Tab-separated table of C-alpha atoms and ligand atoms in Angstrom:
chain	number	residue	atom	x	y	z
A	1	UNK	CA	21.194	12.287	-8.070
A	2	UNK	CA	17.419	11.765	-7.774
A	3	UNK	CA	15.680	11.888	-4.405
A	4	UNK	CA	16.796	9.301	-1.858
A	5	UNK	CA	13.912	10.038	0.485
A	6	UNK	CA	11.561	7.191	1.371
A	7	UNK	CA	8.239	7.192	-0.461
A	8	UNK	CA	4.933	6.262	1.128
A	9	UNK	CA	3.433	3.684	-1.223
A	10	UNK	CA	-0.136	2.474	-1.046
A	11	UNK	CA	-0.785	-0.814	-2.779
A	12	UNK	CA	-4.447	-1.665	-3.224
A	13	UNK	CA	-6.026	-4.236	-5.442
A	14	UNK	CA	-8.877	-6.684	-5.641
A	15	UNK	CA	-8.922	-9.430	-3.077
A	16	UNK	CA	-7.288	-12.232	-5.095
A	17	UNK	CA	-5.088	-9.932	-7.178
A	18	UNK	CA	-1.971	-11.440	-5.613
A	19	UNK	CA	-0.843	-8.285	-3.769
A	20	UNK	CA	0.401	-10.227	-0.768
A	21	UNK	CA	2.543	-12.573	-2.855
A	22	UNK	CA	4.058	-9.756	-4.930
A	23	UNK	CA	4.849	-7.700	-1.820
A	24	UNK	CA	6.554	-10.678	-0.141
A	25	UNK	CA	8.622	-11.182	-3.288
A	26	UNK	CA	9.593	-7.506	-3.368
A	27	UNK	CA	10.610	-7.531	0.302
A	28	UNK	CA	12.594	-10.734	-0.048
A	29	UNK	CA	14.476	-9.369	-3.067
A	30	UNK	CA	15.039	-5.810	-1.829
A	31	UNK	CA	14.934	-5.952	2.002
A	32	UNK	CA	16.982	-2.744	2.353
A	33	UNK	CA	14.666	-0.634	0.253
A	34	UNK	CA	11.240	-1.524	1.559
A	35	UNK	CA	9.388	-1.724	4.843
A	36	UNK	CA	5.932	-3.269	4.968
A	37	UNK	CA	3.500	-1.809	7.436
A	38	UNK	CA	1.668	-4.462	9.488
A	39	UNK	CA	-1.982	-3.508	9.937
A	40	UNK	CA	-4.354	-4.026	12.820
A	41	UNK	CA	-7.615	-5.832	12.088
A	42	UNK	CA	-10.668	-7.201	13.842
A	43	UNK	CA	-11.009	-10.142	11.444
A	44	UNK	CA	-10.048	-13.615	12.656
A	45	UNK	CA	-6.665	-15.038	11.666
A	46	UNK	CA	-6.641	-17.356	8.639
A	47	UNK	CA	-4.719	-20.585	8.834
A	48	UNK	CA	-0.990	-19.873	8.921
A	49	UNK	CA	-1.355	-16.184	9.795
A	50	UNK	CA	0.762	-14.932	12.673
A	51	UNK	CA	0.127	-12.186	15.197
A	52	UNK	CA	2.362	-9.204	14.510
A	53	UNK	CA	3.522	-10.605	11.159
A	54	UNK	CA	0.353	-10.909	9.074
A	55	UNK	CA	-1.672	-8.526	11.210
A	56	UNK	CA	-2.124	-7.327	14.762
A	57	UNK	CA	-5.368	-9.185	15.521
A	58	UNK	CA	-7.548	-7.101	17.828
A	59	UNK	CA	-11.094	-7.123	19.258
A	60	UNK	CA	-13.503	-4.381	18.115
A	61	UNK	CA	-13.140	-2.732	21.539
A	62	UNK	CA	-9.353	-2.713	21.309
A	63	UNK	CA	-9.498	-1.382	17.752
A	64	UNK	CA	-11.895	1.402	18.714
A	65	UNK	CA	-9.522	2.357	21.495
A	66	UNK	CA	-6.666	2.653	18.973
A	67	UNK	CA	-8.869	4.963	16.880
A	68	UNK	CA	-9.768	7.074	19.927
A	69	UNK	CA	-6.121	7.409	20.935
A	70	UNK	CA	-5.067	8.591	17.471
A	71	UNK	CA	-2.767	5.602	16.926
A	72	UNK	CA	-3.866	4.953	13.331
A	73	UNK	CA	-2.767	6.714	10.172
A	74	UNK	CA	-6.036	5.555	8.582
A	75	UNK	CA	-8.646	2.879	9.080
A	76	UNK	CA	-11.648	1.505	7.224
A	77	UNK	CA	-14.369	-1.114	7.520
A	78	UNK	CA	-14.107	-3.788	4.867
A	79	UNK	CA	-16.530	-6.717	4.522
A	80	UNK	CA	-17.638	-6.341	8.156
A	81	UNK	CA	-14.262	-5.851	9.838
A	82	UNK	CA	-12.026	-2.964	10.805
A	83	UNK	CA	-8.565	-2.645	9.246
A	84	UNK	CA	-6.101	0.126	10.121
A	85	UNK	CA	-2.498	1.283	9.755
A	86	UNK	CA	-0.488	1.957	12.942
A	87	UNK	CA	1.068	5.398	12.579
A	88	UNK	CA	4.292	5.021	14.582
A	89	UNK	CA	5.951	2.370	12.370
A	90	UNK	CA	5.252	4.304	9.166
A	91	UNK	CA	6.723	7.507	10.618
A	92	UNK	CA	9.819	5.757	11.884
A	93	UNK	CA	10.629	3.952	8.604
A	94	UNK	CA	9.998	6.977	6.388
A	95	UNK	CA	12.268	9.033	8.614
A	96	UNK	CA	14.957	6.350	8.152
A	97	UNK	CA	14.690	6.775	4.352
A	98	UNK	CA	12.897	3.513	3.578
A	99	UNK	CA	10.011	3.176	1.144
A	100	UNK	CA	7.018	2.124	3.212
A	101	UNK	CA	4.343	-0.058	1.633
A	102	UNK	CA	0.786	0.022	2.931
A	103	UNK	CA	-1.186	-2.875	1.528
A	104	UNK	CA	-4.634	-1.414	2.119
A	105	UNK	CA	-8.071	-1.171	0.512
A	106	UNK	CA	-9.439	1.770	-1.400
A	107	UNK	CA	-11.214	3.794	1.321
A	108	UNK	CA	-8.053	3.825	3.427
A	109	UNK	CA	-5.982	4.649	0.337
A	110	UNK	CA	-8.071	7.747	-0.371
A	111	UNK	CA	-7.731	8.881	3.257
A	112	UNK	CA	-3.943	8.508	3.168
A	113	UNK	CA	-3.731	10.410	-0.138
A	114	UNK	CA	-5.917	13.236	1.222
A	115	UNK	CA	-3.661	13.651	4.257
A	116	UNK	CA	-0.356	12.942	2.501
A	117	UNK	CA	-0.676	14.110	-1.117
A	118	UNK	CA	2.772	12.815	-2.075
A	119	UNK	CA	1.695	9.207	-1.466
A	120	UNK	CA	2.196	6.955	-4.486
A	121	UNK	CA	-0.999	5.022	-5.202
A	122	UNK	CA	-0.712	1.656	-6.964
A	123	UNK	CA	-3.636	-0.599	-7.823
A	124	UNK	CA	-2.980	-4.242	-8.612
A	125	UNK	CA	-5.231	-6.393	-10.773
A	126	UNK	CA	-5.087	-9.904	-12.164
A	127	UNK	CA	-5.099	-10.015	-16.001
A	128	UNK	CA	-8.935	-10.110	-16.233
A	129	UNK	CA	-12.172	-10.515	-14.241
A	130	UNK	CA	-12.455	-14.272	-14.940
A	131	UNK	CA	-8.999	-14.863	-13.503
A	132	UNK	CA	-9.901	-12.803	-10.426
A	133	UNK	CA	-12.903	-15.007	-9.648
A	134	UNK	CA	-10.896	-18.174	-10.278
A	135	UNK	CA	-8.164	-17.026	-7.843
A	136	UNK	CA	-10.699	-16.102	-5.176
A	137	UNK	CA	-12.385	-19.514	-5.396
A	138	UNK	CA	-9.129	-21.446	-5.507
A	139	UNK	CA	-7.731	-19.777	-2.411
A	140	UNK	CA	-9.901	-22.155	-0.364
A	141	UNK	CA	-9.674	-20.140	2.840
A	142	UNK	CA	-13.138	-18.543	2.714
A	143	UNK	CA	-16.729	-19.740	2.573
A	144	UNK	CA	-19.037	-19.023	-0.404
A	145	UNK	CA	-20.725	-16.040	1.256
A	146	UNK	CA	-17.368	-14.355	1.908
A	147	UNK	CA	-16.215	-15.039	-1.658
A	148	UNK	CA	-19.424	-13.458	-3.004
A	149	UNK	CA	-18.979	-10.461	-0.675
A	150	UNK	CA	-15.413	-10.022	-1.920
A	151	UNK	CA	-16.536	-10.193	-5.559
A	152	UNK	CA	-19.141	-7.489	-4.898
A	153	UNK	CA	-16.490	-5.465	-3.127
A	154	UNK	CA	-14.232	-5.805	-6.190
A	155	UNK	CA	-17.036	-4.465	-8.410
A	156	UNK	CA	-17.331	-1.449	-6.074
A	157	UNK	CA	-13.568	-0.898	-6.154
A	158	UNK	CA	-13.550	-0.526	-9.941
A	159	UNK	CA	-15.202	2.879	-9.328
A	160	UNK	CA	-12.076	4.334	-7.718
A	161	UNK	CA	-9.361	2.652	-9.786
A	162	UNK	CA	-8.882	5.801	-11.853
A	163	UNK	CA	-7.920	7.785	-8.741
A	164	UNK	CA	-4.715	5.717	-8.512
A	165	UNK	CA	-1.394	6.794	-10.019
A	166	UNK	CA	-0.656	3.427	-11.650
A	167	UNK	CA	-2.525	0.201	-12.437
A	168	UNK	CA	-0.218	-2.790	-12.137
A	169	UNK	CA	-1.338	-5.975	-13.864
A	170	UNK	CA	-0.134	-9.095	-12.092
A	171	UNK	CA	0.284	-11.892	-14.612
A	172	UNK	CA	3.629	-13.044	-13.239
A	173	UNK	CA	4.905	-12.404	-9.708
A	174	UNK	CA	8.492	-11.537	-10.568
A	175	UNK	CA	7.556	-9.368	-13.563
A	176	UNK	CA	4.969	-7.560	-11.464
A	177	UNK	CA	7.482	-6.874	-8.667
A	178	UNK	CA	9.924	-5.515	-11.277
A	179	UNK	CA	7.215	-3.274	-12.676
A	180	UNK	CA	6.562	-1.829	-9.217
A	181	UNK	CA	10.264	-1.264	-8.689
A	182	UNK	CA	10.547	0.577	-12.026
A	183	UNK	CA	7.574	2.784	-11.162
A	184	UNK	CA	9.191	3.722	-7.845
A	185	UNK	CA	12.507	4.475	-9.531
A	186	UNK	CA	10.754	6.755	-12.043
A	187	UNK	CA	8.803	8.471	-9.269
A	188	UNK	CA	12.033	9.198	-7.406
A	189	UNK	CA	13.313	11.047	-10.446
A	190	UNK	CA	10.131	13.062	-10.899
A	191	UNK	CA	10.466	16.846	-10.703
A	192	UNK	CA	7.787	17.067	-8.020
A	193	UNK	CA	9.815	14.820	-5.698
A	194	UNK	CA	13.042	16.754	-6.214
A	195	UNK	CA	12.377	20.380	-5.245
A	196	UNK	CA	15.642	20.616	-3.246
A	197	UNK	CA	17.693	19.475	-6.218
A	198	UNK	CA	16.016	22.047	-8.470
A	199	UNK	CA	16.556	24.780	-5.876
A	200	UNK	CA	20.210	23.817	-5.520
A	201	UNK	CA	20.731	24.331	-9.251
A	202	UNK	CA	18.885	27.653	-9.188
A	203	UNK	CA	20.969	28.984	-6.321
A	204	UNK	CA	24.204	27.421	-7.539
A	205	UNK	CA	23.871	28.990	-10.995
A	206	UNK	CA	22.829	32.347	-9.534
A	207	UNK	CA	26.000	32.343	-7.426
A	208	UNK	CA	28.201	31.451	-10.358
A	209	UNK	CA	26.610	34.147	-12.552
A	210	UNK	CA	27.071	36.777	-9.833
A	211	UNK	CA	30.791	36.058	-9.837
A	212	UNK	CA	31.054	36.508	-13.637
B	1	5GP	P1	-7.706	-9.525	4.036
B	1	5GP	O1	-8.826	-9.791	4.985
B	1	5GP	O2	-7.888	-10.264	2.730
B	1	5GP	O3	-6.355	-9.770	4.660
B	1	5GP	O4	-7.732	-7.970	3.687
B	1	5GP	C1	-8.907	-7.397	3.203
B	1	5GP	C2	-8.594	-6.023	2.633
B	1	5GP	O5	-8.197	-5.132	3.677
B	1	5GP	C3	-7.468	-6.036	1.613
B	1	5GP	O6	-7.861	-5.247	0.501
B	1	5GP	C4	-6.331	-5.409	2.364
B	1	5GP	O7	-5.445	-4.727	1.480
B	1	5GP	C5	-7.074	-4.417	3.223
B	1	5GP	N1	-6.302	-3.947	4.389
B	1	5GP	C6	-5.350	-4.608	5.078
B	1	5GP	N2	-4.837	-3.845	6.031
B	1	5GP	C7	-5.463	-2.641	5.947
B	1	5GP	C8	-5.346	-1.388	6.656
B	1	5GP	O8	-4.550	-1.207	7.569
B	1	5GP	N3	-6.177	-0.383	6.276
B	1	5GP	C9	-7.074	-0.516	5.262
B	1	5GP	N4	-7.822	0.547	4.957
B	1	5GP	N5	-7.200	-1.666	4.565
B	1	5GP	C10	-6.402	-2.713	4.896
């Protein structure tokens, strides 16, 4: 049997790629398999966002205190605000064998990968650049300056896309969630994630041969 250990999964993607929607779909369909880390941020809540569900909304002072106390697995500044991943939840869920998803931007992703090399890095995109801009404008939750800042940010992010393990194109929510699930299933069967299984065969066969 392939590894049943939880995998730490980083999902990044352009603002407007539909990450949030795909992740919600994945969690609703496979609640046993996945845990979504809730981040802390200093940005203001958008309409409909809930404390402790969408984010832990914190002041800059509170956030800086979390950094100082070593409570974050990683953090980054993105379009003028801090975003960070609380460490305790991630540890707890991985230990319980769940796959933990961090929906975070690229700087944070690189930090997590540097500290935890077995992290699976996924980058989500819409089908093309025109569609990305259309989705950003249609979201209707941000002013023009923020939309422009997010487009510039997306252009910057293209520089690190090739550091990711997989690029996942989101042209349909369900198909995209299935693609992510397949990637995770393949990863779990990878040789690098199954050293114990390999060792068990080595030792098991050695023992049998000794008895011959
Ligand atoms: P938004 O303001 O649209 O909710 O998020 C802006 C960006 O911050 C997105 O790319 C999102 O994935 C990223 N982000 C959310 N939480 C975290 C986090 O804990 N750490 C990092 N590094 N990025 C995050």
